[in-house]
Amino acid sequence: MTIIGWVQIALYCAVLVAVTPLLGGYMTRVFAGEANFLSPVLRPVENALYRVGGVDPQGEQHWLTYTIAMLLFHIGGFAILYALLRLQALLPLNPQEQSAVAPDLSFNTAISFITNTNWQNYGGESTLSYLVQMLGLTHQNFLSAATGIVLAVALIRGFARASMKTIGNFWVDITRCTLYVLIPICIPYALFLVWQGMPQTLGAYVDATTLEGARQTIAVGPVASQVAIKMLGTNGGGFFNANAAHPFENPTALSNFVQMLSIFVLGAALTNVFGRMVGNQRQGWAILAAMGVLFITGVLVAYWAEANGTQMLDALGITGGNMEGKEVRFGIVASALFAVVTTAASCGAVNAMHDSFTALGGMIPLINMELGEIVVGGVGAGLYGMLLFVILTVFVAGLMVGRTPEYVGKKIEAKEVKMAMLAILILPLMILGWTAVAVVYPPAVASMANSGPHGFSEVLYAYSSQTGNNGSAFAGLTGNTLFYNTTGAVAMFIGRFWMIVPAMAIAGTLAAKKSVPASHGTFPTTGALFVGLLVGVILIIGGLTFFPALALGPIVEHLAMQAGTVF
Amino acid sequence: METSKLRKRMPVATLLDPAIIGPAIGQAFVKLNPKTLAKNPVMFVLEMVTLLTTVLLLRDIAVHAGNIVFELQIVIWLWFTVLFANFAEAVAEGRGKAQADTLRRTRTETRAKRILMPNNHEVYEGVSADRLEAGDLVVCEAGDIIPGDGEVIEGIASVNEAAVTGESAPVIRESGGDRSAVTGGTTVISDRIVIKITSSPGSSFLDRMIKLVEGAERQKTPNEIALNILLVGLTIIFVFAAATIPSYAAYAGGTISVVVLVALFVTLIPTTIGALLSAIGIAGMDRLVRFNVLAVSGRAVEAAGDVDTLLLDKTGTVTFGNRLATELIPVPGVTEKEAAEAALLASDADETAEGRSIIAMAQEKYSVRGQVGAKGAEFIPFSATTRLSGVDIGGRKLRKGAIDSILKFAREQSGQNVSEPPAFRAAVDRIARSGGTPLGLADNGRLLGVIHLKDVVKPDVKDRFGALRRMGIKTVMITGDNPVTAASIASEAGVDDFIAEATPEDKLRYIRSEQAHGRLIAMCGDGTNDAPALAQADVGVAMQTGTQAAREAGNMVDLDSDPTKLIEVVEIGKQLLMTRGALTTFSIANDVAKYFAIIPAMFVAFYPQLQVLNVMRLATPQSAILSAIVFNALIIVALIPLALKGVKYRPIGAAALLRRNLLIYGLGGVIMPFIGIKLIDLAVTALHLA
């Protein structure tokens, strides 16, 4: 562990905290429908879109209408993407003449991209045409990200409003989110990436002759535009199979730093949007602080584990920590930090192979995903997931001040608790359930690259990643089989929408409630005490559920490694 | 005046009362009936898995497989866990029943004198009280027990309501007005009244009270329902966590016996709070009844904990009902002693509270020795026309009274237009401004000074309102006084707000406007005109002395008719919620230690490395699992007293309260089981149980 490593981590956190209130303020205005500096250019576009779509921008929706609109939108998105994948051989912009994608892989991939997971059971450069990458994937990268954000905003409105039946208009929200937030950030961001050396071309792959005289095909394509939204929207689906470890997908140390920032920036800003909309920014900071505690703890453990390496490496005379599976360009700290960031948020882009991390270093990404990716989290999804835990925390501990629990002026009652529990149940059901099936189903076991606890971790990681809509892979596991394609798609679908529907139901009931003014008797939710409490509840309820599985995976692997056994 | 000293509490059963413990043990077995347990999902699940392990144990015994001694112990302790939970509920119900029995004794055997014809109140027949219908007329004479709740329609009588209130001093009940309601089970001491029965058999006030304290009519409160959902959710999560383990173990090449799996599951699910939840609810209601307050539902008690605003009538709550003399301001040229003597003489025969307070003031504050009962004195009683009272003694005409009346009197006596000394007028104005009542004092034509009569604020109320403010509760005083007087008393008593010259409509309007801002309101009242406001308030406490209408409108009845008791009602409500929160937090926090006890024990057979996780250094895998199960069962018994007594509420503000409770029940809940399980493990090992 080096000084320069600590400086990188500190700098990362400082920049993030500095950007949060600025972007938060801007996004609050966007979702309140107020004019901003982009309005003169974008307002006509926005209004034209409403006219084309027949949307009344003033008409607000009940939570159920809002949710149904969102679901319809996704069914449409799924159909288009599935069709594109199946028909890509017949469609233009296919210079490499990629053939049609198999049905189960298409199903998995389509679900993966509409759920903001971007789990990839394929290699992009060897499977997909430019048209599918741009029209199918990049398109869903924008919309699935925008969906996450608007759902979070709708839930925030539930907390912020009082005695109202509606929580906003899905069509208006998603239009404004894409037009005013995602696109304006992505355009300069993509240009920045091109400047850093990333390709942006529709030309065919380049044939080159290496120094040894061998012929090599170098894959290129419209990379920068996809990478910008892949990071900003916490999608994580790489243009290339190697994802952000590929020199064309992450050319420099600077591009690496900016990519890490862009994964967290919208999720962090949403905590500030929450604070502003409920009328007290400190409420937002408290949530970000709880996320921060979990995040920094994760970074410290991962960095420590990777920097210390293993006894086996020491015995071989290799010093300087565990560099296996890491890019020399980034080194240990940038790889460990990236791994924690990408799994804390539901991004899933990787710049190092998590499979090659030490047992404990690899356990941190696993825990991040199993907690439901609420540490900043996927854009929007992180905040609404965190708010579900907040509801449970406030309910359990809030009783201890002798009042019906309240949070930002809303009483937390049976309906909210029921919905929060319903949503949180999904994590153990999908993650532990599918893992339990896979580890005893011979064809599924055959997909594991390693035996013993490490193989177990690969499967556990796969379902954690898919249920949490993360999309990063532990590598090692051959995912493109009928079993993993199908069960993974189910995990991704349920993991996304079974979380969303209860969260929206909460938004609806909260919006309809009166707002209770705070007093001396009100449970305080802005201080260090609350932050500590929230972290405690997340670790006990969210974390302990997975303790048996973790004990049989990374923990036992770590202990075995100390005793000299590797898997 | 110390309000709590006035209170006659109902007899409290001690925790170890054998009369309660004995039947409760029996009840614990009766409650094993799955139909009964189904109301409590966590306990129901517990019983089901316990049954499952029992069946498996019997199978193992039959085929001589497995570690039967170990399995047997686990099964026994699982059954103990269920029984302890039932026992906790039974003890809480038993304590309520003990109170109910006292009440019930008064109800049985009651004979009623039912009037046969509505127009002739002299002819009646004897019937059993439980055959009375609403609308029947009954006669009650001295010595009769009133057979049911009703309203006096004829006559006046003194009634001993000790059976219901515990207060032995009789009260007056009469037809018409605000004192017409009578309660079944109380006894007429003198005179004869005709009562119209208002309740049907089995639904009288007494019946309701009996059912409530017994817990028979207990319905789950909204908060309890929400908590139950949380507990069910956690249980389902732990079903997933436990049910997937055999598959993981199979992958790793090991096996896990069902008994061990059940042990893990049972220790993880929130059995502690699940077991004590209904006991907490019953005990909360019971606490209220012991404070002589009856709530129509647990919901009302819970709402009391959430109250934001307390509406209090000034008279009797904030101030003593009467005005008292607090100072005497003589005009220039008159000594304090002279004025005090005159005041003493003028009040000598005045039996009103005001008159006596003047005598007390003269004697104590100005050390005047009065010739009480002086010879030759002729007392002039207060009359509405003169608005003066006083004494004629030895040619002196001493008078006290309202300022304009005393000026008129002085003028008449001196036969000239006495000029009012500026100091006199200044004193009068000052007293009026401060919200007091000035009383003039004159000796023939000479003005002596002004007596300050004050609505005296009860000495301890300021502290209590301060405590309420720290609880986050706003106090609002309601008074018929003018705004000046009201403001003065409000600032002296330390209430946050007041409504002066209040009518019942004002109260109602105030309650509605506060509720529109999301606040919960509590108030108390007794008159029929309070009924709409009592019904509108979230917590409406009707006084037992009040009218039937008021008692029907409120959701609580205070048997002592003590308005300050609202404060205790709020505390009881808060205590109820706090106890639930504290035990839930404790229950969940306990899981950390249980994981560290059982997980290494389960897996160590095929992954010996996991022995590192056995941080408590428990002797063997069997002793670890057994210790966790034993701890899980014993903690329920250990917490029964806390569940029944409730976590103490301290008005120190929510942040401080949370910090304190989190430290005790959160952090304590994480640490304590590590110690407890280790100790049990030592005992288990020493006894060679596993």
PDB file of N, CA, C and O in Angstrom, chain A residues 417-450:
ATOM      1  N   VAL A 417     -43.519  -1.246   5.099  1.00  0.00           N
ATOM      2  CA  VAL A 417     -42.657  -2.330   5.581  1.00  0.00           C
ATOM      3  C   VAL A 417     -42.858  -3.568   4.708  1.00  0.00           C
ATOM      4  O   VAL A 417     -41.909  -4.246   4.323  1.00  0.00           O
ATOM      5  N   LYS A 418     -44.125  -3.823   4.377  1.00  0.00           N
ATOM      6  CA  LYS A 418     -44.419  -5.007   3.569  1.00  0.00           C
ATOM      7  C   LYS A 418     -43.718  -4.923   2.214  1.00  0.00           C
ATOM      8  O   LYS A 418     -43.055  -5.867   1.777  1.00  0.00           O
ATOM      9  N   MET A 419     -43.834  -3.765   1.581  1.00  0.00           N
ATOM     10  CA  MET A 419     -43.234  -3.604   0.256  1.00  0.00           C
ATOM     11  C   MET A 419     -41.712  -3.665   0.335  1.00  0.00           C
ATOM     12  O   MET A 419     -41.061  -4.256  -0.528  1.00  0.00           O
ATOM     13  N   ALA A 420     -41.145  -3.043   1.356  1.00  0.00           N
ATOM     14  CA  ALA A 420     -39.681  -3.052   1.492  1.00  0.00           C
ATOM     15  C   ALA A 420     -39.191  -4.485   1.702  1.00  0.00           C
ATOM     16  O   ALA A 420     -38.203  -4.916   1.095  1.00  0.00           O
ATOM     17  N   MET A 421     -39.896  -5.234   2.542  1.00  0.00           N
ATOM     18  CA  MET A 421     -39.487  -6.619   2.792  1.00  0.00           C
ATOM     19  C   MET A 421     -39.611  -7.454   1.520  1.00  0.00           C
ATOM     20  O   MET A 421     -38.747  -8.253   1.194  1.00  0.00           O
ATOM     21  N   LEU A 422     -40.708  -7.224   0.803  1.00  0.00           N
ATOM     22  CA  LEU A 422     -40.957  -7.968  -0.433  1.00  0.00           C
ATOM     23  C   LEU A 422     -39.801  -7.759  -1.411  1.00  0.00           C
ATOM     24  O   LEU A 422     -39.338  -8.702  -2.066  1.00  0.00           O
ATOM     25  N   ALA A 423     -39.347  -6.513  -1.501  1.00  0.00           N
ATOM     26  CA  ALA A 423     -38.264  -6.205  -2.429  1.00  0.00           C
ATOM     27  C   ALA A 423     -36.952  -6.823  -1.966  1.00  0.00           C
ATOM     28  O   ALA A 423     -36.203  -7.394  -2.763  1.00  0.00           O
ATOM     29  N   ILE A 424     -36.689  -6.732  -0.671  1.00  0.00           N
ATOM     30  CA  ILE A 424     -35.388  -7.182  -0.172  1.00  0.00           C
ATOM     31  C   ILE A 424     -35.272  -8.708  -0.194  1.00  0.00           C
ATOM     32  O   ILE A 424     -34.195  -9.262  -0.375  1.00  0.00           O
ATOM     33  N   LEU A 425     -36.414  -9.378  -0.064  1.00  0.00           N
ATOM     34  CA  LEU A 425     -36.459 -10.847  -0.123  1.00  0.00           C
ATOM     35  C   LEU A 425     -35.827 -11.418  -1.391  1.00  0.00           C
ATOM     36  O   LEU A 425     -35.317 -12.532  -1.407  1.00  0.00           O
ATOM     37  N   ILE A 426     -35.928 -10.632  -2.456  1.00  0.00           N
ATOM     38  CA  ILE A 426     -35.514 -11.091  -3.756  1.00  0.00           C
ATOM     39  C   ILE A 426     -34.040 -11.419  -3.803  1.00  0.00           C
ATOM     40  O   ILE A 426     -33.601 -12.325  -4.499  1.00  0.00           O
ATOM     41  N   LEU A 427     -33.262 -10.652  -3.040  1.00  0.00           N
ATOM     42  CA  LEU A 427     -31.815 -10.853  -3.116  1.00  0.00           C
ATOM     43  C   LEU A 427     -31.436 -12.263  -2.678  1.00  0.00           C
ATOM     44  O   LEU A 427     -30.825 -12.999  -3.453  1.00  0.00           O
ATOM     45  N   PRO A 428     -31.807 -12.696  -1.457  1.00  0.00           N
ATOM     46  CA  PRO A 428     -31.435 -14.068  -1.092  1.00  0.00           C
ATOM     47  C   PRO A 428     -32.129 -15.115  -1.957  1.00  0.00           C
ATOM     48  O   PRO A 428     -31.523 -16.140  -2.281  1.00  0.00           O
ATOM     49  N   LEU A 429     -33.379 -14.848  -2.347  1.00  0.00           N
ATOM     50  CA  LEU A 429     -34.088 -15.862  -3.128  1.00  0.00           C
ATOM     51  C   LEU A 429     -33.354 -16.150  -4.438  1.00  0.00           C
ATOM     52  O   LEU A 429     -33.073 -17.292  -4.775  1.00  0.00           O
ATOM     53  N   MET A 430     -33.035 -15.088  -5.170  1.00  0.00           N
ATOM     54  CA  MET A 430     -32.407 -15.271  -6.481  1.00  0.00           C
ATOM     55  C   MET A 430     -30.947 -15.699  -6.345  1.00  0.00           C
ATOM     56  O   MET A 430     -30.483 -16.598  -7.041  1.00  0.00           O
ATOM     57  N   ILE A 431     -30.214 -15.028  -5.459  1.00  0.00           N
ATOM     58  CA  ILE A 431     -28.774 -15.297  -5.379  1.00  0.00           C
ATOM     59  C   ILE A 431     -28.517 -16.666  -4.755  1.00  0.00           C
ATOM     60  O   ILE A 431     -27.863 -17.529  -5.346  1.00  0.00           O
ATOM     61  N   LEU A 432     -29.069 -16.860  -3.556  1.00  0.00           N
ATOM     62  CA  LEU A 432     -28.796 -18.121  -2.863  1.00  0.00           C
ATOM     63  C   LEU A 432     -29.515 -19.274  -3.546  1.00  0.00           C
ATOM     64  O   LEU A 432     -28.987 -20.367  -3.664  1.00  0.00           O
ATOM     65  N   GLY A 433     -30.737 -19.008  -4.009  1.00  0.00           N
ATOM     66  CA  GLY A 433     -31.539 -20.057  -4.627  1.00  0.00           C
ATOM     67  C   GLY A 433     -30.887 -20.608  -5.883  1.00  0.00           C
ATOM     68  O   GLY A 433     -30.657 -21.809  -6.001  1.00  0.00           O
ATOM     69  N   TRP A 434     -30.554 -19.741  -6.821  1.00  0.00           N
ATOM     70  CA  TRP A 434     -29.964 -20.223  -8.083  1.00  0.00           C
ATOM     71  C   TRP A 434     -28.595 -20.843  -7.860  1.00  0.00           C
ATOM     72  O   TRP A 434     -28.232 -21.810  -8.521  1.00  0.00           O
ATOM     73  N   THR A 435     -27.843 -20.266  -6.906  1.00  0.00           N
ATOM     74  CA  THR A 435     -26.534 -20.851  -6.614  1.00  0.00           C
ATOM     75  C   THR A 435     -26.711 -22.279  -6.098  1.00  0.00           C
ATOM     76  O   THR A 435     -25.990 -23.196  -6.498  1.00  0.00           O
ATOM     77  N   ALA A 436     -27.704 -22.447  -5.228  1.00  0.00           N
ATOM     78  CA  ALA A 436     -27.947 -23.779  -4.668  1.00  0.00           C
ATOM     79  C   ALA A 436     -28.304 -24.773  -5.765  1.00  0.00           C
ATOM     80  O   ALA A 436     -27.894 -25.934  -5.722  1.00  0.00           O
ATOM     81  N   VAL A 437     -29.059 -24.299  -6.764  1.00  0.00           N
ATOM     82  CA  VAL A 437     -29.410 -25.191  -7.873  1.00  0.00           C
ATOM     83  C   VAL A 437     -28.166 -25.497  -8.700  1.00  0.00           C
ATOM     84  O   VAL A 437     -27.862 -26.654  -9.013  1.00  0.00           O
ATOM     85  N   ALA A 438     -27.426 -24.442  -9.035  1.00  0.00           N
ATOM     86  CA  ALA A 438     -26.311 -24.605  -9.978  1.00  0.00           C
ATOM     87  C   ALA A 438     -25.204 -25.504  -9.425  1.00  0.00           C
ATOM     88  O   ALA A 438     -24.622 -26.286 -10.174  1.00  0.00           O
ATOM     89  N   VAL A 439     -24.928 -25.399  -8.110  1.00  0.00           N
ATOM     90  CA  VAL A 439     -23.778 -26.154  -7.605  1.00  0.00           C
ATOM     91  C   VAL A 439     -24.047 -27.651  -7.470  1.00  0.00           C
ATOM     92  O   VAL A 439     -23.125 -28.416  -7.217  1.00  0.00           O
ATOM     93  N   VAL A 440     -25.308 -28.053  -7.628  1.00  0.00           N
ATOM     94  CA  VAL A 440     -25.563 -29.498  -7.585  1.00  0.00           C
ATOM     95  C   VAL A 440     -26.095 -30.025  -8.920  1.00  0.00           C
ATOM     96  O   VAL A 440     -26.430 -31.191  -9.036  1.00  0.00           O
ATOM     97  N   TYR A 441     -26.175 -29.149  -9.929  1.00  0.00           N
ATOM     98  CA  TYR A 441     -26.680 -29.567 -11.238  1.00  0.00           C
ATOM     99  C   TYR A 441     -25.460 -29.859 -12.119  1.00  0.00           C
ATOM    100  O   TYR A 441     -24.729 -28.916 -12.476  1.00  0.00           O
ATOM    101  N   PRO A 442     -25.201 -31.104 -12.426  1.00  0.00           N
ATOM    102  CA  PRO A 442     -23.929 -31.461 -13.073  1.00  0.00           C
ATOM    103  C   PRO A 442     -23.559 -30.598 -14.284  1.00  0.00           C
ATOM    104  O   PRO A 442     -22.413 -30.147 -14.363  1.00  0.00           O
ATOM    105  N   PRO A 443     -24.478 -30.361 -15.252  1.00  0.00           N
ATOM    106  CA  PRO A 443     -24.056 -29.533 -16.396  1.00  0.00           C
ATOM    107  C   PRO A 443     -23.596 -28.138 -15.963  1.00  0.00           C
ATOM    108  O   PRO A 443     -22.694 -27.559 -16.569  1.00  0.00           O
ATOM    109  N   ALA A 444     -24.229 -27.603 -14.909  1.00  0.00           N
ATOM    110  CA  ALA A 444     -23.843 -26.277 -14.438  1.00  0.00           C
ATOM    111  C   ALA A 444     -22.480 -26.332 -13.761  1.00  0.00           C
ATOM    112  O   ALA A 444     -21.654 -25.434 -13.898  1.00  0.00           O
ATOM    113  N   VAL A 445     -22.245 -27.405 -13.014  1.00  0.00           N
ATOM    114  CA  VAL A 445     -20.956 -27.557 -12.343  1.00  0.00           C
ATOM    115  C   VAL A 445     -19.839 -27.676 -13.384  1.00  0.00           C
ATOM    116  O   VAL A 445     -18.744 -27.161 -13.205  1.00  0.00           O
ATOM    117  N   ALA A 446     -20.168 -28.315 -14.515  1.00  0.00           N
ATOM    118  CA  ALA A 446     -19.169 -28.504 -15.559  1.00  0.00           C
ATOM    119  C   ALA A 446     -18.680 -27.186 -16.142  1.00  0.00           C
ATOM    120  O   ALA A 446     -17.585 -27.112 -16.705  1.00  0.00           O
ATOM    121  N   SER A 447     -19.483 -26.114 -16.005  1.00  0.00           N
ATOM    122  CA  SER A 447     -19.092 -24.816 -16.548  1.00  0.00           C
ATOM    123  C   SER A 447     -18.021 -24.122 -15.720  1.00  0.00           C
ATOM    124  O   SER A 447     -17.451 -23.129 -16.132  1.00  0.00           O
ATOM    125  N   MET A 448     -17.815 -24.613 -14.495  1.00  0.00           N
ATOM    126  CA  MET A 448     -16.864 -23.928 -13.628  1.00  0.00           C
ATOM    127  C   MET A 448     -15.444 -24.210 -14.092  1.00  0.00           C
ATOM    128  O   MET A 448     -15.105 -25.332 -14.440  1.00  0.00           O
ATOM    129  N   ALA A 449     -14.615 -23.165 -14.064  1.00  0.00           N
ATOM    130  CA  ALA A 449     -13.227 -23.343 -14.471  1.00  0.00           C
ATOM    131  C   ALA A 449     -12.404 -23.920 -13.321  1.00  0.00           C
ATOM    132  O   ALA A 449     -11.365 -24.521 -13.538  1.00  0.00           O
ATOM    133  N   ASN A 450     -12.856 -23.701 -12.102  1.00  0.00           N
ATOM    134  CA  ASN A 450     -12.092 -24.149 -10.947  1.00  0.00           C
ATOM    135  C   ASN A 450     -12.954 -25.027 -10.065  1.00  0.00           C
ATOM    136  O   ASN A 450     -14.176 -24.951 -10.098  1.00  0.00           O
TER     137      ASN A 450
END
